[in-house]
């Protein structure tokens, strides 16, 4: 038979559960005789002092909490207790409550040198929760604090391989990569990283000014090109309009009346009357002949 492909992460989780079950089976076998004697004595004392001792061994945890119980320093089999009522033995049992709700924290701003040698300050927010209360107590001293410290180093390591343009435009992929890296690293601690978001990328003031000047110059150049293209199109439209007006002499008169109508609508007191150049043609034609008269008389 062909074996089904199994991911690395699921394999490590299955192996960890199997090791935990084997350890729980051997814990009771390795329980020393003195521990058994203390346990029996405690049971007898609790039985004799009932119901007054009920307030000491009856405990309650909320729906979102779990209790990891230790007896004489050894982890009790059966995993974490809760939610609801669970029992402990006074004097020999101790327990620790673990909150299973999603916790969020802000990663302090990190000064990061990008791949293209630009120094930026980046901060992020991480959402995580305790997925296995027993492992989070036995495998790491402080799961929350360890996750926060690991998030800082992971943020620096991932963003150090990206350019400034990628940091500004590819935040979603960066957040997803950081979430996968953190989730894989914190899995042996019983921590599940739900989400990572890059909040802000702050640039130095000098770099902001340089980028603003570059963007302003680019926009000015684009505005000049657009204005030149507009002038070119307007001149072509005027040429076509002139050719249309030249086809019929009455067109210029209609255009003149339309101009007067628009001027009168604006309530102006000054009206400009254009002088037809055709009236000057007769005078221009007679001017050379008048200049030749004195020559003929001589």
mmCIF file of C-alpha atoms in Angstrom:
data_model
loop_
_atom_site.group_PDB
_atom_site.id
_atom_site.type_symbol
_atom_site.label_atom_id
_atom_site.label_comp_id
_atom_site.label_asym_id
_atom_site.label_seq_id
_atom_site.Cartn_x
_atom_site.Cartn_y
_atom_site.Cartn_z
ATOM 1 C CA UNK A 1 0.000 0.000 0.000
ATOM 2 C CA UNK A 2 1.144 3.535 -0.753
ATOM 3 C CA UNK A 3 1.510 5.799 2.272
ATOM 4 C CA UNK A 4 -0.575 8.939 2.294
ATOM 5 C CA UNK A 5 1.408 12.240 2.283
ATOM 6 C CA UNK A 6 1.465 13.854 5.709
ATOM 7 C CA UNK A 7 2.600 17.415 6.343
ATOM 8 C CA UNK A 8 5.552 18.095 8.596
ATOM 9 C CA UNK A 9 3.480 20.100 11.033
ATOM 10 C CA UNK A 10 0.811 17.425 11.499
ATOM 11 C CA UNK A 11 3.544 14.792 11.959
ATOM 12 C CA UNK A 12 5.197 16.754 14.758
ATOM 13 C CA UNK A 13 1.859 17.309 16.490
ATOM 14 C CA UNK A 14 0.968 13.609 16.319
ATOM 15 C CA UNK A 15 4.377 12.632 17.674
ATOM 16 C CA UNK A 16 4.068 15.131 20.504
ATOM 17 C CA UNK A 17 0.646 13.768 21.509
ATOM 18 C CA UNK A 18 1.990 10.219 21.475
ATOM 19 C CA UNK A 19 4.961 11.158 23.667
ATOM 20 C CA UNK A 20 2.647 12.960 26.078
ATOM 21 C CA UNK A 21 0.435 9.876 26.420
ATOM 22 C CA UNK A 22 3.461 7.650 27.072
ATOM 23 C CA UNK A 23 4.732 10.050 29.745
ATOM 24 C CA UNK A 24 1.344 10.095 31.456
ATOM 25 C CA UNK A 25 1.274 6.286 31.538
ATOM 26 C CA UNK A 26 4.672 6.148 33.238
ATOM 27 C CA UNK A 27 4.031 8.952 35.729
ATOM 28 C CA UNK A 28 1.866 6.852 38.010
ATOM 29 C CA UNK A 29 4.274 3.916 37.769
ATOM 30 C CA UNK A 30 7.188 6.145 38.861
ATOM 31 C CA UNK A 31 5.225 7.630 41.769
ATOM 32 C CA UNK A 32 7.396 7.074 44.885
ATOM 33 C CA UNK A 33 6.120 5.343 48.019
ATOM 34 C CA UNK A 34 6.280 8.523 50.090
ATOM 35 C CA UNK A 35 4.037 10.270 47.612
ATOM 36 C CA UNK A 36 1.506 7.444 47.852
ATOM 37 C CA UNK A 37 1.517 7.691 51.642
ATOM 38 C CA UNK A 38 0.938 11.461 51.580
ATOM 39 C CA UNK A 39 -1.854 11.019 49.072
ATOM 40 C CA UNK A 40 -3.619 8.412 51.199
ATOM 41 C CA UNK A 41 -3.316 10.558 54.294
ATOM 42 C CA UNK A 42 -4.753 13.535 52.449
ATOM 43 C CA UNK A 43 -7.719 11.486 51.253
ATOM 44 C CA UNK A 44 -8.395 10.338 54.827
ATOM 45 C CA UNK A 45 -8.199 13.886 56.221
ATOM 46 C CA UNK A 46 -10.497 15.227 53.510
ATOM 47 C CA UNK A 47 -12.982 12.417 54.144
ATOM 48 C CA UNK A 48 -13.036 13.061 57.868
ATOM 49 C CA UNK A 49 -13.482 16.829 57.523
ATOM 50 C CA UNK A 50 -16.331 16.744 55.022
ATOM 51 C CA UNK A 51 -18.271 18.863 54.225
ATOM 52 C CA UNK A 52 -16.005 21.621 55.558
ATOM 53 C CA UNK A 53 -13.112 20.605 53.322
ATOM 54 C CA UNK A 54 -15.274 20.891 50.175
ATOM 55 C CA UNK A 55 -14.354 24.567 49.806
ATOM 56 C CA UNK A 56 -10.688 23.527 49.555
ATOM 57 C CA UNK A 57 -10.816 20.779 46.898
ATOM 58 C CA UNK A 58 -13.704 21.993 44.694
ATOM 59 C CA UNK A 59 -12.555 24.466 42.074
ATOM 60 C CA UNK A 60 -14.274 26.071 39.086
ATOM 61 C CA UNK A 61 -12.821 27.351 35.807
ATOM 62 C CA UNK A 62 -14.627 29.375 33.167
ATOM 63 C CA UNK A 63 -15.560 28.201 29.672
ATOM 64 C CA UNK A 64 -12.524 29.924 28.181
ATOM 65 C CA UNK A 65 -10.089 28.617 30.817
ATOM 66 C CA UNK A 66 -8.300 25.352 31.554
ATOM 67 C CA UNK A 67 -6.533 24.214 34.719
ATOM 68 C CA UNK A 68 -3.266 22.277 34.632
ATOM 69 C CA UNK A 69 -3.013 20.242 37.861
ATOM 70 C CA UNK A 70 0.234 19.095 39.496
ATOM 71 C CA UNK A 71 0.351 16.574 42.336
ATOM 72 C CA UNK A 72 3.513 16.765 44.404
ATOM 73 C CA UNK A 73 5.213 18.461 41.444
ATOM 74 C CA UNK A 74 4.100 15.864 38.902
ATOM 75 C CA UNK A 75 1.665 16.563 36.099
ATOM 76 C CA UNK A 76 -1.619 14.785 36.621
ATOM 77 C CA UNK A 77 -2.727 12.454 33.810
ATOM 78 C CA UNK A 78 -5.764 13.253 31.732
ATOM 79 C CA UNK A 79 -4.664 16.656 30.492
ATOM 80 C CA UNK A 80 -6.004 20.024 31.542
ATOM 81 C CA UNK A 81 -9.175 20.214 33.630
ATOM 82 C CA UNK A 82 -12.252 22.209 32.745
ATOM 83 C CA UNK A 83 -14.371 23.955 31.926
ATOM 84 C CA UNK A 84 -16.608 23.752 34.975
ATOM 85 C CA UNK A 85 -15.950 21.991 38.287
ATOM 86 C CA UNK A 86 -12.835 19.968 39.005
ATOM 87 C CA UNK A 87 -11.337 18.566 42.190
ATOM 88 C CA UNK A 88 -7.904 18.923 43.738
ATOM 89 C CA UNK A 89 -6.472 17.551 46.932
ATOM 90 C CA UNK A 90 -5.407 20.174 49.476
ATOM 91 C CA UNK A 91 -1.716 20.384 50.427
ATOM 92 C CA UNK A 92 -0.486 18.001 47.713
ATOM 93 C CA UNK A 93 -2.096 19.472 44.557
ATOM 94 C CA UNK A 94 -1.433 22.760 42.833
ATOM 95 C CA UNK A 95 -2.916 24.082 39.632
ATOM 96 C CA UNK A 96 -2.444 26.887 37.136
ATOM 97 C CA UNK A 97 -5.210 28.505 35.124
ATOM 98 C CA UNK A 98 -4.600 29.093 31.423
ATOM 99 C CA UNK A 99 -6.680 31.500 29.348
ATOM 100 C CA UNK A 100 -7.544 30.078 25.919
ATOM 101 C CA UNK A 101 -8.906 33.312 24.427
ATOM 102 C CA UNK A 102 -7.158 35.138 21.600
ATOM 103 C CA UNK A 103 -4.616 37.643 22.906
ATOM 104 C CA UNK A 104 -3.261 40.560 20.895
ATOM 105 C CA UNK A 105 -0.117 42.582 21.487
ATOM 106 C CA UNK A 106 1.773 45.303 19.668
ATOM 107 C CA UNK A 107 5.260 44.531 18.463
ATOM 108 C CA UNK A 108 7.431 47.536 19.439
ATOM 109 C CA UNK A 109 8.744 49.586 16.481
ATOM 110 C CA UNK A 110 11.812 47.897 15.045
ATOM 111 C CA UNK A 111 14.591 49.798 13.254
ATOM 112 C CA UNK A 112 15.144 47.632 10.174
ATOM 113 C CA UNK A 113 17.670 47.995 7.348
ATOM 114 C CA UNK A 114 15.892 46.959 4.151
ATOM 115 C CA UNK A 115 17.431 45.054 1.276
ATOM 116 C CA UNK A 116 18.070 48.301 -0.646
ATOM 117 C CA UNK A 117 19.864 49.880 2.383
ATOM 118 C CA UNK A 118 16.998 52.060 3.649
ATOM 119 C CA UNK A 119 16.435 52.358 7.407
ATOM 120 C CA UNK A 120 12.753 52.176 8.355
ATOM 121 C CA UNK A 121 10.806 51.750 11.592
ATOM 122 C CA UNK A 122 8.174 49.006 11.379
ATOM 123 C CA UNK A 123 5.643 47.924 13.999
ATOM 124 C CA UNK A 124 3.077 45.137 13.840
ATOM 125 C CA UNK A 125 0.285 43.495 15.840
ATOM 126 C CA UNK A 126 0.088 39.750 16.566
ATOM 127 C CA UNK A 127 -3.008 37.746 17.526
ATOM 128 C CA UNK A 128 -2.408 34.377 19.213
ATOM 129 C CA UNK A 129 -4.032 31.945 21.603
ATOM 130 C CA UNK A 130 -3.059 28.954 23.751
ATOM 131 C CA UNK A 131 -4.032 25.811 21.847
ATOM 132 C CA UNK A 132 -2.686 23.284 24.382
ATOM 133 C CA UNK A 133 -2.718 24.377 28.001
ATOM 134 C CA UNK A 134 -0.607 21.490 29.274
ATOM 135 C CA UNK A 135 2.233 22.023 26.815
ATOM 136 C CA UNK A 136 2.199 25.790 27.327
ATOM 137 C CA UNK A 137 2.873 25.238 31.046
ATOM 138 C CA UNK A 138 5.345 22.353 30.910
ATOM 139 C CA UNK A 139 7.411 23.242 27.802
ATOM 140 C CA UNK A 140 7.976 26.981 28.252
ATOM 141 C CA UNK A 141 8.234 29.258 31.279
ATOM 142 C CA UNK A 142 6.084 32.089 29.898
ATOM 143 C CA UNK A 143 4.384 31.330 26.588
ATOM 144 C CA UNK A 144 3.063 34.859 26.051
ATOM 145 C CA UNK A 145 6.372 36.593 26.721
ATOM 146 C CA UNK A 146 8.289 34.101 24.589
ATOM 147 C CA UNK A 147 5.873 34.638 21.697
ATOM 148 C CA UNK A 148 6.283 38.420 21.944
ATOM 149 C CA UNK A 149 10.077 38.216 21.876
ATOM 150 C CA UNK A 150 10.005 35.779 18.978
ATOM 151 C CA UNK A 151 7.657 38.078 17.041
ATOM 152 C CA UNK A 152 10.178 40.925 17.277
ATOM 153 C CA UNK A 153 13.052 38.874 15.892
ATOM 154 C CA UNK A 154 10.865 37.312 13.205
ATOM 155 C CA UNK A 155 9.722 40.747 12.050
ATOM 156 C CA UNK A 156 13.327 41.909 11.726
ATOM 157 C CA UNK A 157 14.448 38.764 9.913
ATOM 158 C CA UNK A 158 11.630 38.778 7.349
ATOM 159 C CA UNK A 159 11.636 42.497 6.566
ATOM 160 C CA UNK A 160 15.428 42.535 6.311
ATOM 161 C CA UNK A 161 15.119 40.527 3.074
ATOM 162 C CA UNK A 162 12.604 42.918 1.469
ATOM 163 C CA UNK A 163 13.098 46.195 -0.351
ATOM 164 C CA UNK A 164 11.365 49.410 0.640
ATOM 165 C CA UNK A 165 8.924 49.150 -2.273
ATOM 166 C CA UNK A 166 7.962 45.617 -1.220
ATOM 167 C CA UNK A 167 7.408 46.729 2.388
ATOM 168 C CA UNK A 168 5.031 49.458 1.267
ATOM 169 C CA UNK A 169 3.112 47.527 -1.404
ATOM 170 C CA UNK A 170 3.264 43.855 -0.335
ATOM 171 C CA UNK A 171 2.161 43.996 3.310
ATOM 172 C CA UNK A 172 -0.361 41.177 2.976
ATOM 173 C CA UNK A 173 2.217 38.616 1.831
ATOM 174 C CA UNK A 174 4.694 39.788 4.469
ATOM 175 C CA UNK A 175 2.062 39.383 7.198
ATOM 176 C CA UNK A 176 1.124 35.918 5.931
ATOM 177 C CA UNK A 177 4.757 34.787 5.810
ATOM 178 C CA UNK A 178 5.363 36.097 9.314
ATOM 179 C CA UNK A 179 2.234 34.331 10.600
ATOM 180 C CA UNK A 180 3.374 30.975 9.151
ATOM 181 C CA UNK A 181 6.874 31.360 10.569
ATOM 182 C CA UNK A 182 5.625 32.271 14.044
ATOM 183 C CA UNK A 183 3.015 29.505 14.048
ATOM 184 C CA UNK A 184 5.600 26.874 13.187
ATOM 185 C CA UNK A 185 8.070 28.144 15.791
ATOM 186 C CA UNK A 186 5.527 28.396 18.630
ATOM 187 C CA UNK A 187 3.816 25.069 17.948
ATOM 188 C CA UNK A 188 6.042 23.176 20.485
ATOM 189 C CA UNK A 189 4.929 25.740 23.086
ATOM 190 C CA UNK A 190 1.230 25.010 22.596
ATOM 191 C CA UNK A 191 0.644 28.435 21.018
ATOM 192 C CA UNK A 192 -1.401 29.053 17.871
ATOM 193 C CA UNK A 193 -0.688 32.309 16.006
ATOM 194 C CA UNK A 194 -3.973 33.364 14.436
ATOM 195 C CA UNK A 195 -3.016 36.527 12.561
ATOM 196 C CA UNK A 196 -0.201 39.008 12.034
ATOM 197 C CA UNK A 197 -0.663 42.517 10.624
ATOM 198 C CA UNK A 198 1.993 45.103 9.760
ATOM 199 C CA UNK A 199 0.605 48.340 11.191
ATOM 200 C CA UNK A 200 2.928 51.060 9.959
ATOM 201 C CA UNK A 201 6.161 51.594 8.042
ATOM 202 C CA UNK A 202 7.729 54.900 9.088
ATOM 203 C CA UNK A 203 10.366 56.446 6.852
ATOM 204 C CA UNK A 204 13.084 58.946 7.861
ATOM 205 C CA UNK A 205 12.189 62.620 7.430
ATOM 206 C CA UNK A 206 14.877 63.228 4.803
ATOM 207 C CA UNK A 207 13.691 60.265 2.760
ATOM 208 C CA UNK A 208 10.101 61.482 3.000
ATOM 209 C CA UNK A 209 11.154 64.882 1.658
ATOM 210 C CA UNK A 210 13.116 63.293 -1.193
ATOM 211 C CA UNK A 211 10.192 61.068 -2.141
ATOM 212 C CA UNK A 212 7.794 64.026 -1.951
ATOM 213 C CA UNK A 213 10.067 66.121 -4.199
ATOM 214 C CA UNK A 214 10.328 63.247 -6.671
ATOM 215 C CA UNK A 215 6.552 62.784 -6.733
ATOM 216 C CA UNK A 216 6.002 66.546 -7.157
ATOM 217 C CA UNK A 217 8.442 66.721 -10.053
ATOM 218 C CA UNK A 218 6.799 63.740 -11.699
ATOM 219 C CA UNK A 219 3.350 65.327 -11.378
ATOM 220 C CA UNK A 220 4.578 68.663 -12.746
ATOM 221 C CA UNK A 221 6.127 66.950 -15.732
ATOM 222 C CA UNK A 222 2.898 65.043 -16.345
ATOM 223 C CA UNK A 223 0.868 68.278 -16.054
ATOM 224 C CA UNK A 224 3.058 70.011 -18.625
ATOM 225 C CA UNK A 225 2.707 67.119 -21.038
ATOM 226 C CA UNK A 226 -1.063 67.094 -20.606
ATOM 227 C CA UNK A 227 -1.244 70.877 -21.143
ATOM 228 C CA UNK A 228 0.855 70.615 -24.307
ATOM 229 C CA UNK A 229 -1.346 67.832 -25.639
ATOM 230 C CA UNK A 230 -4.414 69.973 -24.874
ATOM 231 C CA UNK A 231 -2.977 72.944 -26.777
ATOM 232 C CA UNK A 232 -2.193 70.708 -29.717
ATOM 233 C CA UNK A 233 -5.717 69.302 -29.831
ATOM 234 C CA UNK A 234 -7.216 72.790 -29.385
ATOM 235 C CA UNK A 235 -5.198 74.184 -32.323
ATOM 236 C CA UNK A 236 -6.351 71.333 -34.524
ATOM 237 C CA UNK A 237 -9.948 71.960 -33.493
ATOM 238 C CA UNK A 238 -9.580 75.700 -34.280
ATOM 239 C CA UNK A 239 -8.132 74.904 -37.686
ATOM 240 C CA UNK A 240 -11.059 72.646 -38.483
ATOM 241 C CA UNK A 241 -13.495 75.304 -37.209
ATOM 242 C CA UNK A 242 -11.841 77.956 -39.410
ATOM 243 C CA UNK A 243 -12.128 75.743 -42.461
ATOM 244 C CA UNK A 244 -15.829 75.198 -41.749
ATOM 245 C CA UNK A 245 -16.464 78.951 -41.325
ATOM 246 C CA UNK A 246 -14.565 79.723 -44.527
ATOM 247 C CA UNK A 247 -16.982 77.606 -46.570
ATOM 248 C CA UNK A 248 -19.839 80.141 -46.069
ATOM 249 C CA UNK A 249 -19.420 83.910 -45.418
ATOM 250 C CA UNK A 250 -22.591 83.968 -43.324
ATOM 251 C CA UNK A 251 -21.010 81.657 -40.757
ATOM 252 C CA UNK A 252 -18.802 84.406 -39.366
ATOM 253 C CA UNK A 253 -21.863 86.646 -38.890
ATOM 254 C CA UNK A 254 -23.714 83.889 -37.032
ATOM 255 C CA UNK A 255 -20.691 83.329 -34.861
ATOM 256 C CA UNK A 256 -20.556 87.071 -34.179
ATOM 257 C CA UNK A 257 -24.219 87.127 -33.101
ATOM 258 C CA UNK A 258 -23.652 84.124 -30.876
ATOM 259 C CA UNK A 259 -20.723 85.933 -29.222
ATOM 260 C CA UNK A 260 -22.887 89.007 -28.618
ATOM 261 C CA UNK A 261 -25.546 86.793 -27.027
ATOM 262 C CA UNK A 262 -23.044 85.261 -24.630
ATOM 263 C CA UNK A 263 -21.619 88.688 -23.743
ATOM 264 C CA UNK A 264 -25.061 90.137 -23.024
ATOM 265 C CA UNK A 265 -25.890 87.191 -20.772
ATOM 266 C CA UNK A 266 -22.991 88.101 -18.485
ATOM 267 C CA UNK A 267 -24.361 91.689 -17.981
ATOM 268 C CA UNK A 268 -21.288 93.440 -19.306
ATOM 269 C CA UNK A 269 -21.410 97.154 -20.139
ATOM 270 C CA UNK A 270 -18.708 96.975 -22.826
ATOM 271 C CA UNK A 271 -19.338 95.318 -26.180
ATOM 272 C CA UNK A 272 -16.618 94.941 -28.787
ATOM 273 C CA UNK A 273 -17.727 95.269 -32.419
ATOM 274 C CA UNK A 274 -15.369 93.592 -34.875
ATOM 275 C CA UNK A 275 -14.545 95.700 -37.960
ATOM 276 C CA UNK A 276 -14.859 93.666 -41.168
ATOM 277 C CA UNK A 277 -11.578 93.537 -43.023
ATOM 278 C CA UNK A 278 -13.441 93.355 -46.375
ATOM 279 C CA UNK A 279 -14.218 97.073 -46.072
ATOM 280 C CA UNK A 280 -10.525 97.880 -45.974
ATOM 281 C CA UNK A 281 -9.733 96.019 -49.152
ATOM 282 C CA UNK A 282 -11.026 98.893 -51.342
ATOM 283 C CA UNK A 283 -8.863 101.393 -49.488
ATOM 284 C CA UNK A 284 -5.854 99.139 -49.716
ATOM 285 C CA UNK A 285 -6.427 98.717 -53.426
ATOM 286 C CA UNK A 286 -6.689 102.502 -54.023
ATOM 287 C CA UNK A 287 -3.657 103.374 -51.963
ATOM 288 C CA UNK A 288 -1.040 102.286 -54.560
ATOM 289 C CA UNK A 289 -2.847 104.153 -57.399
ATOM 290 C CA UNK A 290 -2.902 107.377 -55.372
ATOM 291 C CA UNK A 291 0.811 107.093 -54.816
ATOM 292 C CA UNK A 292 1.453 106.900 -58.587
ATOM 293 C CA UNK A 293 -0.478 110.100 -59.460
ATOM 294 C CA UNK A 294 2.315 112.566 -58.673
ATOM 295 C CA UNK A 295 4.691 110.572 -60.860
ATOM 296 C CA UNK A 296 2.370 110.749 -63.878
ATOM 297 C CA UNK A 297 1.871 114.497 -63.493
ATOM 298 C CA UNK A 298 5.613 115.006 -63.686
#
